[in-house]
């Protein structure tokens, strides 16, 4: 078994996760069984309670783990199966160590960062490797070299590397080579310093992946090679991508990153055939058609908050050979300027998941606009709750209908707290989480799109459609097309007299891949495209 550790230097947001995932793609396409995991040095047990401004999207796995968004990249780029064991935080490590201490496992000993904390980290590497029976385990260490809280993780992987021996371990450092406009050149000093920092800790990286806006020339590569003590061919250029993140594996293949990794780890495997990726990319770069859709949210200025949603939309585009331009719309702008001013001319409207009251009325206006103007609508989680409230208010005439999340005293709580949530007080990890079965109703749009009767989708919510209102909704043309198998929980809704209006209580975006677009996104983009092209 071989181990690759991916660290990052100079600044955060360099795309370490993408690099790790793209390397995973290349190795998988060389016939290797690849597993990926992420270590996050923060003290939260998981990112589930963090604000998107702090952390970006929370990515949910089948088993209900609320994880870092890099795990989304791992699932989209490879066929690796992930569980809560694939995302380890300092919070989890300390929780385990402290529980062990109270249980008396370390009796007589002083409990210390080395070896107890580092030991727990190493156990997790070993466990995932054995559990997945992979050929190569790629472990990404979050944060930036030099962070105090990241030190135990770096120490743990240093020791681990020593144990498994050279030829079985590879340290890959992702770093920044900034272009300084005033000087008109790329600068290598930050990279040199970040590598020096790593070497101080005892880790000498084997490969440097240099993120840059401009190509690295021969001299720069030589300079980095010499000062950072890596062979010339191990200085890999990773430029900013022009069109799509799905260019990254192809770019790294051109730089021969996977050849280098296989050589270094003595893996004798054929070259990767990436022709299907090239095909995906062609559809992204030069699509036959183009549509413009609006994503109405509250964290729109933040690139990472709706990451999987944006990705899934682009997969829907790939499936239809249709380029998608995403307009990121602040729900509060709809409240201020009115729906027509903001939404007119869009091919489709998508309302993603969310929490908290800000922007809710704007989202309701967006759903109303989509329903009344027959614009394709896709609602995800909160987006389904919004569509329900809108229908109650404007079709059923329940003017003050609301979700009890936003108005506890509403006379018509069409969305209310799930039964199982009534007595929960603790916030962390207590929502209805993870993969749940859902039964589809024959002849509905959902049934048609999925081509199935039983599906499994990932959830993350506390509130649900209030069953007491079901008959009234259904009589007015609101179709409940998917429920939990016992028929109790409403999971998918759609509108009878509308070309495409569908919303779900789950998060389909977490199961979409570029080569396996999710049926709801595929159908949504197809509907947006049809609408535009049917116009006079
Ligand atoms: N806030 C809503 C709930 O808890 C929706 C959650 C979501 O969109 N993920 O039910």
Coordinates of C-alpha atoms and ligand atoms in Angstrom, one line a residue:
X1 CA 0.0 0.0 0.0
X2 CA 1.2 3.5 -0.9
X3 CA 0.6 6.8 0.8
X4 CA 0.5 10.3 -0.6
X5 CA 0.3 13.2 1.7
X6 CA -0.8 16.6 0.3
X7 CA 0.2 19.7 2.2
X8 CA -0.3 23.3 1.3
X9 CA 1.9 26.4 1.7
X10 CA 1.9 30.2 1.5
X11 CA -1.9 30.8 1.5
X12 CA -5.1 28.9 1.9
X13 CA -7.6 28.3 -0.9
X14 CA -4.9 27.2 -3.3
X15 CA -6.9 24.2 -4.5
X16 CA -5.2 21.5 -2.6
X17 CA -8.4 19.5 -2.5
X18 CA -8.8 19.8 -6.2
X19 CA -5.2 18.8 -6.8
X20 CA -5.6 15.8 -4.6
X21 CA -8.8 14.8 -6.3
X22 CA -7.3 15.3 -9.8
X23 CA -4.3 13.2 -8.9
X24 CA -6.9 10.6 -7.7
X25 CA -8.6 10.7 -11.1
X26 CA -5.3 10.1 -12.9
X27 CA -4.2 7.2 -10.7
X28 CA -7.7 5.6 -10.9
X29 CA -7.5 5.8 -14.7
X30 CA -4.2 4.0 -14.5
X31 CA -6.0 1.1 -13.0
X32 CA -5.2 1.8 -9.3
X33 CA -7.7 1.6 -6.4
X34 CA -7.5 5.0 -4.8
X35 CA -8.9 6.3 -1.5
X36 CA -8.9 9.8 -0.3
X37 CA -9.2 11.5 3.1
X38 CA -9.0 14.9 4.6
X39 CA -7.5 16.1 7.9
X40 CA -8.8 19.4 9.2
X41 CA -6.8 21.0 12.0
X42 CA -9.6 23.1 13.4
X43 CA -11.2 22.2 16.8
X44 CA -14.8 21.9 15.6
X45 CA -15.8 18.2 15.7
X46 CA -17.1 18.7 12.2
X47 CA -18.0 21.7 10.0
X48 CA -21.8 21.1 10.5
X49 CA -22.2 24.1 12.9
X50 CA -20.0 26.5 11.0
X51 CA -21.3 29.4 9.1
X52 CA -20.8 29.2 5.3
X53 CA -18.8 32.5 5.5
X54 CA -16.3 30.6 7.7
X55 CA -16.2 27.4 5.9
X56 CA -18.1 27.3 2.6
X57 CA -20.5 24.5 1.9
X58 CA -21.0 21.6 4.3
X59 CA -20.8 18.4 2.2
X60 CA -23.0 15.5 3.4
X61 CA -22.1 11.9 2.9
X62 CA -24.3 8.8 2.7
X63 CA -23.7 8.0 6.3
X64 CA -24.8 11.4 7.4
X65 CA -21.4 12.8 8.1
X66 CA -21.2 16.6 7.7
X67 CA -17.8 17.1 6.1
X68 CA -15.4 19.5 4.4
X69 CA -16.3 20.5 0.8
X70 CA -13.1 18.9 -0.5
X71 CA -14.8 15.6 0.0
X72 CA -17.2 16.7 -2.6
X73 CA -14.3 17.0 -5.0
X74 CA -13.1 13.5 -4.1
X75 CA -16.5 12.1 -4.9
X76 CA -16.9 14.0 -8.1
X77 CA -13.5 13.2 -9.4
X78 CA -13.1 9.6 -8.4
X79 CA -15.3 6.5 -7.6
X80 CA -13.9 6.3 -4.1
X81 CA -16.6 5.6 -1.4
X82 CA -16.4 8.0 1.5
X83 CA -17.7 7.8 5.0
X84 CA -17.3 9.8 8.2
X85 CA -13.9 8.1 8.7
X86 CA -12.6 10.1 5.7
X87 CA -12.7 13.5 7.4
X88 CA -10.7 13.8 10.6
X89 CA -10.6 17.1 12.6
X90 CA -8.5 18.1 15.5
X91 CA -11.8 18.2 17.4
X92 CA -12.4 14.5 16.8
X93 CA -8.9 13.6 17.7
X94 CA -9.0 15.4 21.0
X95 CA -12.4 14.1 21.8
X96 CA -11.2 10.6 21.3
X97 CA -8.0 11.2 23.3
X98 CA -9.9 12.8 26.2
X99 CA -12.5 10.1 26.3
X100 CA -9.7 7.5 26.3
X101 CA -8.1 9.3 29.2
X102 CA -11.3 9.3 31.2
X103 CA -11.8 5.6 30.5
X104 CA -8.4 5.0 31.9
X105 CA -6.7 3.7 28.8
X106 CA -3.5 5.7 29.4
X107 CA -3.4 4.9 33.1
X108 CA -0.2 6.0 34.7
X109 CA 1.0 8.0 31.7
X110 CA 1.0 11.7 31.0
X111 CA -1.2 12.3 28.0
X112 CA 0.7 14.3 25.3
X113 CA 0.4 15.6 21.8
X114 CA 3.3 13.3 20.9
X115 CA 2.6 10.3 21.0
X116 CA -1.1 10.3 21.9
X117 CA -2.6 12.9 19.6
X118 CA -0.2 12.0 16.8
X119 CA -0.9 8.3 17.4
X120 CA -4.7 8.8 17.0
X121 CA -4.0 10.6 13.7
X122 CA -1.8 7.7 12.5
X123 CA -4.5 5.2 13.5
X124 CA -6.9 6.9 11.2
X125 CA -4.5 6.8 8.2
X126 CA -4.0 3.0 8.9
X127 CA -7.7 2.4 9.4
X128 CA -8.8 4.0 6.1
X129 CA -6.1 2.3 4.2
X130 CA -7.1 -1.1 5.6
X131 CA -10.8 -0.5 5.4
X132 CA -10.8 0.6 1.8
X133 CA -8.1 -2.0 0.7
X134 CA -6.8 0.7 -1.7
X135 CA -3.5 0.6 -3.6
X136 CA -2.9 4.3 -2.9
X137 CA -4.3 6.5 -0.1
X138 CA -4.2 10.2 -0.7
X139 CA -4.4 12.2 2.5
X140 CA -4.9 16.0 2.3
X141 CA -3.8 18.1 5.3
X142 CA -6.0 21.2 5.6
X143 CA -4.6 24.6 6.5
X144 CA -1.2 26.0 5.6
X145 CA 2.3 25.0 6.7
X146 CA 3.3 27.0 9.7
X147 CA -0.2 27.0 11.3
X148 CA 0.2 26.1 15.0
X149 CA -2.9 23.9 15.0
X150 CA -1.6 21.9 11.9
X151 CA 1.6 20.8 13.6
X152 CA 0.4 17.6 15.2
X153 CA -0.8 16.4 11.8
X154 CA 2.5 17.2 10.1
X155 CA 4.4 15.4 12.9
X156 CA 2.1 12.5 12.6
X157 CA 2.6 12.1 8.8
X158 CA 6.4 12.6 9.2
X159 CA 6.6 9.7 11.6
X160 CA 4.2 7.7 9.5
X161 CA 6.4 8.2 6.5
X162 CA 9.4 6.9 8.5
X163 CA 7.5 3.8 9.5
X164 CA 6.3 2.8 6.0
X165 CA 9.7 3.7 4.5
X166 CA 10.9 5.4 1.3
X167 CA 9.2 4.1 -1.9
X168 CA 5.9 3.8 0.0
X169 CA 5.3 7.4 0.8
X170 CA 5.3 10.6 -1.1
X171 CA 5.0 14.1 0.2
X172 CA 3.4 16.5 -2.3
X173 CA 3.4 20.2 -1.4
X174 CA 1.0 22.6 -3.2
X175 CA 2.4 26.1 -3.1
X176 CA 1.9 29.5 -4.7
X177 CA 4.2 31.2 -7.2
X178 CA 2.6 34.7 -7.3
X179 CA 2.9 37.0 -10.3
X180 CA 3.9 40.5 -9.0
X181 CA 2.5 43.0 -11.4
X182 CA 4.8 45.9 -10.5
X183 CA 7.9 43.7 -11.2
X184 CA 6.2 41.9 -14.1
X185 CA 7.5 38.6 -12.8
X186 CA 6.7 35.4 -11.0
X187 CA 8.2 35.2 -7.5
X188 CA 9.6 32.0 -6.0
X189 CA 10.5 33.2 -2.5
X190 CA 7.2 32.4 -0.8
X191 CA 7.5 28.8 -2.1
X192 CA 11.1 28.6 -0.9
X193 CA 10.1 29.8 2.6
X194 CA 7.1 27.4 2.8
X195 CA 9.3 24.5 1.8
X196 CA 11.9 25.6 4.4
X197 CA 9.2 25.6 7.0
X198 CA 8.2 22.0 6.1
X199 CA 11.8 20.8 6.2
X200 CA 12.2 22.4 9.6
X201 CA 9.4 20.1 10.7
X202 CA 11.3 17.2 9.1
X203 CA 9.3 16.8 5.9
X204 CA 11.2 17.1 2.7
X205 CA 8.6 17.3 -0.1
X206 CA 9.2 15.0 -3.1
X207 CA 7.0 17.0 -5.5
X208 CA 6.0 20.7 -5.6
X209 CA 2.8 21.6 -7.3
X210 CA 3.1 25.3 -8.1
X211 CA -0.1 27.3 -8.4
X212 CA 0.5 30.2 -10.8
X213 CA -1.3 32.6 -13.1
X214 CA 1.5 32.5 -15.7
X215 CA 3.5 29.6 -17.0
X216 CA 6.7 28.7 -15.2
X217 CA 9.7 29.0 -17.5
X218 CA 12.8 26.8 -17.4
X219 CA 14.8 29.2 -15.2
X220 CA 12.1 29.5 -12.6
X221 CA 11.7 25.7 -12.5
X222 CA 15.5 25.4 -12.0
X223 CA 15.5 28.0 -9.3
X224 CA 12.6 26.3 -7.4
X225 CA 14.3 22.9 -7.9
X226 CA 17.6 24.1 -6.5
X227 CA 16.4 26.2 -3.6
X228 CA 13.7 23.7 -2.5
X229 CA 15.8 20.6 -3.0
X230 CA 13.5 18.8 -5.4
X231 CA 14.4 17.3 -8.8
X232 CA 13.7 19.6 -11.8
X233 CA 11.0 17.3 -13.1
X234 CA 9.3 17.4 -9.7
X235 CA 8.4 21.1 -10.1
X236 CA 4.9 20.8 -11.5
X237 CA 3.1 23.8 -12.9
X238 CA -0.6 24.1 -12.1
X239 CA -2.0 27.2 -13.7
X240 CA -5.4 28.8 -13.0
X241 CA -7.9 27.0 -15.2
X242 CA -9.6 28.9 -17.9
X243 CA -13.0 27.2 -18.2
X244 CA -13.6 24.6 -15.6
X245 CA -12.0 22.7 -12.7
X246 CA -12.4 19.5 -14.8
X247 CA -9.4 20.8 -16.8
X248 CA -7.1 20.1 -13.8
X249 CA -6.5 16.4 -14.2
X250 CA -5.6 16.9 -17.9
X251 CA -3.3 19.7 -17.0
X252 CA -1.5 17.7 -14.4
X253 CA -1.2 14.8 -16.8
X254 CA 0.5 17.1 -19.3
X255 CA 2.9 18.0 -16.6
X256 CA 3.5 14.2 -16.0
X257 CA 2.5 14.4 -12.4
X258 CA 1.0 10.9 -12.4
X259 CA 4.1 9.5 -14.1
X260 CA 6.3 11.0 -11.5
X261 CA 4.1 9.7 -8.7
X262 CA 4.1 6.2 -10.1
X263 CA 7.8 6.2 -10.6
X264 CA 8.5 7.4 -7.1
X265 CA 6.1 4.9 -5.5
X266 CA 7.3 2.1 -7.8
X267 CA 3.9 1.5 -9.3
X268 CA 4.1 -0.3 -12.5
X269 CA 0.9 0.7 -14.2
X270 CA -0.2 1.8 -17.7
X271 CA -0.8 5.4 -18.7
X272 CA -4.1 6.9 -17.9
X273 CA -6.7 7.0 -20.8
X274 CA -8.4 10.3 -20.2
X275 CA -10.4 10.5 -23.4
X276 CA -13.8 10.6 -21.5
X277 CA -12.6 13.6 -19.6
X278 CA -11.6 15.3 -22.8
X279 CA -15.1 14.7 -24.0
X280 CA -16.6 16.2 -20.8
X281 CA -14.3 19.1 -21.2
X282 CA -15.3 19.7 -24.8
X283 CA -18.9 20.0 -23.8
X284 CA -18.0 22.5 -21.1
X285 CA -15.7 24.6 -23.3
X286 CA -17.6 24.5 -26.6
X287 CA -21.2 23.5 -25.9
X288 CA -23.8 23.4 -28.7
X289 CA -26.2 25.7 -26.8
X290 CA -26.2 28.0 -23.8
X291 CA -28.7 29.0 -21.1
X292 CA -28.7 31.4 -18.2
X293 CA -30.1 30.3 -14.9
X294 CA -30.5 32.2 -11.6
X295 CA -29.4 30.7 -8.3
X296 CA -31.2 32.7 -5.6
X297 CA -29.4 32.5 -2.4
X298 CA -28.0 34.4 0.6
X299 CA -24.3 33.6 0.3
X300 CA -23.9 34.4 -3.3
X301 CA -20.8 36.5 -3.0
X302 CA -19.1 33.5 -1.6
X303 CA -17.7 31.1 -4.3
X304 CA -17.7 28.1 -1.9
X305 CA -21.1 28.3 -0.2
X306 CA -23.1 26.5 -3.0
X307 CA -20.2 24.6 -4.5
X308 CA -21.9 21.3 -5.1
X309 CA -25.0 23.1 -6.5
X310 CA -22.9 25.0 -9.0
X311 CA -21.1 21.8 -10.0
X312 CA -24.3 19.8 -10.3
X313 CA -25.7 22.5 -12.6
X314 CA -22.7 22.3 -14.8
X315 CA -23.1 18.5 -14.9
X316 CA -26.7 19.1 -16.1
X317 CA -25.2 21.3 -18.8
X318 CA -22.7 18.6 -19.8
X319 CA -25.6 16.1 -20.1
X320 CA -27.5 18.4 -22.5
X321 CA -24.4 19.7 -24.4
X322 CA -25.5 23.0 -23.1
X323 CA -23.3 25.7 -21.5
X324 CA -24.8 27.2 -18.4
X325 CA -24.2 30.7 -17.2
X326 CA -25.0 31.0 -13.5
X327 CA -26.4 34.3 -12.3
X328 CA -25.8 34.5 -8.6
X329 CA -28.8 36.3 -7.2
X330 CA -29.0 37.8 -3.8
X331 CA -32.5 37.0 -2.5
X332 CA -32.6 40.4 -0.8
X333 CA -32.1 42.1 -4.1
X334 CA -35.4 40.6 -5.2
X335 CA -37.1 42.0 -2.1
X336 CA -35.6 45.5 -2.9
X337 CA -36.0 45.7 -6.6
X338 CA -38.9 43.4 -7.3
X339 CA -38.8 40.0 -9.0
X340 CA -39.3 41.2 -12.6
X341 CA -36.3 43.5 -12.5
X342 CA -34.0 40.7 -11.2
X343 CA -35.4 37.6 -12.8
X344 CA -36.7 38.6 -16.2
X345 CA -35.0 36.7 -19.1
X346 CA -33.6 33.9 -17.1
X347 CA -33.9 30.4 -18.5
X348 CA -34.5 28.8 -15.1
X349 CA -34.6 29.6 -11.4
X350 CA -32.9 27.5 -8.7
X351 CA -33.4 28.0 -5.0
X352 CA -30.8 26.0 -3.0
X353 CA -30.7 25.0 0.7
X354 CA -30.3 27.4 3.5
X355 CA -31.0 28.3 7.1
X356 CA -32.1 31.5 8.9
X357 CA -34.6 34.2 8.0
X358 CA -32.5 36.6 5.9
X359 CA -33.7 36.7 2.2
X360 CA -36.6 34.3 2.8
X361 CA -39.2 36.7 1.3
X362 CA -37.1 37.2 -1.7
X363 CA -36.9 33.5 -2.3
X364 CA -40.6 33.2 -2.0
X365 CA -41.0 35.9 -4.6
X366 CA -38.6 34.0 -6.9
X367 CA -40.7 30.8 -6.5
X368 CA -43.9 32.8 -7.2
X369 CA -42.3 34.3 -10.3
X370 CA -41.3 30.9 -11.6
X371 CA -44.7 29.4 -11.0
X372 CA -46.7 32.3 -12.5
X373 CA -44.4 32.9 -15.5
X374 CA -43.9 29.2 -16.2
X375 CA -40.1 29.5 -15.7
X376 CA -38.4 26.1 -14.9
X377 CA -37.9 25.9 -11.1
X378 CA -35.7 23.6 -9.1
X379 CA -35.9 23.8 -5.3
X380 CA -33.4 22.1 -3.1
X381 CA -34.2 21.5 0.6
X382 CA -35.1 25.0 1.7
X383 CA -36.0 25.6 -1.9
X384 CA -38.8 23.0 -1.5
X385 CA -40.0 24.6 1.7
X386 CA -40.1 28.0 0.0
X387 CA -42.1 26.6 -2.9
X388 CA -44.6 25.1 -0.4
X389 CA -45.0 28.4 1.5
X390 CA -45.4 30.3 -1.7
X391 CA -48.2 27.9 -2.9
X392 CA -49.9 28.0 0.4
X393 CA -50.0 31.8 0.4
X394 CA -50.8 32.6 -3.2
X395 CA -52.8 29.6 -4.4
X396 CA -54.5 28.2 -1.2
X397 CA -55.0 31.8 0.0
X398 CA -53.3 31.2 3.4
X399 CA -51.8 34.6 3.4
X400 CA -49.7 34.2 6.6
X401 CA -48.5 30.6 5.9
X402 CA -44.9 30.1 6.9
X403 CA -42.3 27.7 8.2
X404 CA -42.1 27.6 12.0
X405 CA -38.3 28.0 11.5
X406 CA -39.0 31.6 10.5
X407 CA -42.3 32.4 12.3
X408 CA -43.2 30.2 15.3
X409 CA -46.6 31.8 15.6
X410 CA -47.8 31.4 12.0
X411 CA -51.5 30.4 11.8
X412 CA -50.6 28.1 9.0
X413 CA -47.4 26.2 9.7
X414 CA -47.2 24.5 6.3
X415 CA -43.5 23.6 7.1
X416 CA -42.9 22.5 10.6
X417 CA -40.3 20.8 12.8
X418 CA -39.8 17.0 12.1
X419 CA -41.3 14.9 14.9
X420 CA -37.9 13.4 15.7
X421 CA -36.5 16.9 16.1
X422 CA -39.0 18.2 18.7
X423 CA -36.9 17.4 21.7
X424 CA -33.4 17.9 20.3
X425 CA -31.5 20.7 22.0
X426 CA -27.8 20.2 20.9
X427 CA -26.9 21.6 17.5
X428 CA -24.0 19.5 16.3
X429 CA -24.8 16.5 14.1
X430 CA -28.5 16.4 15.1
X431 CA -30.4 17.2 11.9
X432 CA -32.0 14.5 9.8
X433 CA -28.8 13.6 8.0
X434 CA -27.6 11.3 5.2
X435 CA -29.0 8.9 2.7
X436 CA -32.7 8.0 3.0
X437 CA -34.9 6.0 0.7
X438 CA -37.7 7.8 -1.2
X439 CA -40.6 6.2 -3.0
X440 CA -41.7 7.9 -6.3
X441 CA -45.2 8.1 -7.6
X442 CA -45.9 6.5 -11.0
X443 CA -46.4 8.9 -13.8
X444 CA -45.0 12.0 -12.1
X445 CA -42.2 14.2 -13.4
X446 CA -39.9 12.8 -10.7
X447 CA -40.6 9.2 -11.8
X448 CA -40.0 10.2 -15.4
X449 CA -36.7 11.9 -14.6
X450 CA -35.3 9.2 -12.4
X451 CA -36.7 6.3 -14.4
X452 CA -37.1 4.5 -11.1
X453 CA -39.6 4.0 -8.2
X454 CA -37.2 3.8 -5.3
X455 CA -34.3 6.3 -5.0
X456 CA -31.8 7.2 -2.2
X457 CA -30.8 10.7 -1.6
X458 CA -28.9 12.7 1.1
X459 CA -30.6 14.9 3.6
X460 CA -29.7 17.7 6.0
X461 CA -32.7 19.4 7.5
X462 CA -34.8 19.8 10.6
X463 CA -38.1 21.0 9.1
X464 CA -40.5 19.2 6.8
X465 CA -43.8 19.5 4.9
X466 CA -46.7 19.5 7.4
X467 CA -48.8 16.4 6.6
X468 CA -52.0 18.1 8.0
X469 CA -52.1 20.3 4.9
X470 CA -51.5 17.5 2.4
X471 CA -55.1 17.1 1.0
X472 CA -55.6 20.8 0.6
X473 CA -52.4 21.2 -1.4
X474 CA -53.1 18.1 -3.6
X475 CA -56.6 19.3 -4.5
X476 CA -55.1 22.5 -5.8
X477 CA -52.7 20.8 -8.2
X478 CA -49.6 20.5 -6.0
X479 CA -48.3 17.0 -6.6
X480 CA -46.5 15.1 -4.0
X481 CA -44.3 12.9 -6.2
X482 CA -41.9 11.4 -3.6
X483 CA -42.3 10.3 0.0
X484 CA -40.5 8.3 2.6
X485 CA -41.4 4.6 2.0
X486 CA -43.9 4.7 4.8
X487 CA -45.6 7.6 3.0
X488 CA -45.2 9.9 6.0
X489 CA -42.5 12.4 4.9
X490 CA -42.9 14.5 1.8
X491 CA -39.6 14.4 -0.1
X492 CA -40.5 15.7 -3.6
X493 CA -43.2 18.1 -4.8
X494 CA -44.1 19.3 -8.3
X495 CA -46.8 21.4 -10.0
X496 CA -49.3 19.9 -12.3
X497 CA -49.8 22.7 -14.8
X498 CA -46.3 23.8 -15.2
X499 CA -43.6 22.8 -17.8
X500 CA -41.0 22.1 -15.0
X501 CA -41.5 22.9 -11.4
X502 CA -39.9 20.4 -9.0
X503 CA -38.4 20.6 -5.6
X504 CA -37.0 18.2 -3.1
X505 CA -36.4 18.0 0.6
X506 CA -33.0 16.4 0.0
X507 CA -29.8 17.5 -1.6
X508 CA -29.4 15.9 -5.0
X509 CA -26.3 18.1 -5.7
X510 CA -24.2 15.8 -3.5
X511 CA -24.6 12.8 -5.8
X512 CA -24.0 14.4 -9.1
X513 CA -20.8 13.8 -11.1
X514 CA -19.5 15.2 -14.4
X515 CA -19.8 11.8 -16.0
X516 CA -23.0 10.9 -14.1
X517 CA -25.1 14.0 -14.0
X518 CA -28.0 13.9 -11.5
X519 CA -31.4 13.3 -13.2
X520 CA -33.0 16.4 -11.5
X521 CA -30.2 18.7 -12.8
X522 CA -30.2 17.0 -16.2
X523 CA -34.0 17.5 -16.5
X524 CA -33.8 21.1 -15.2
X525 CA -31.2 22.2 -17.7
X526 CA -33.1 20.4 -20.5
X527 CA -36.3 22.3 -19.5
X528 CA -34.4 25.6 -19.3
X529 CA -33.0 25.0 -22.7
X530 CA -36.3 24.0 -24.2
X531 CA -38.0 27.1 -22.9
X532 CA -35.5 29.4 -24.4
X533 CA -35.6 27.7 -27.8
X534 CA -39.4 27.5 -27.9
X535 CA -39.7 31.2 -27.6
X536 CA -40.8 33.1 -30.7
Ligands
LIG1 N1 -33.5 25.3 7.2 C1 -34.2 24.2 6.7 C2 -34.4 23.0 7.6 O1 -33.7 22.9 8.5 C3 -33.6 23.8 5.3 C4 -32.3 23.1 5.5 C5 -31.5 23.0 4.2 O2 -31.9 23.7 3.2 N2 -30.5 22.3 4.2 O3 -35.2 22.2 7.4

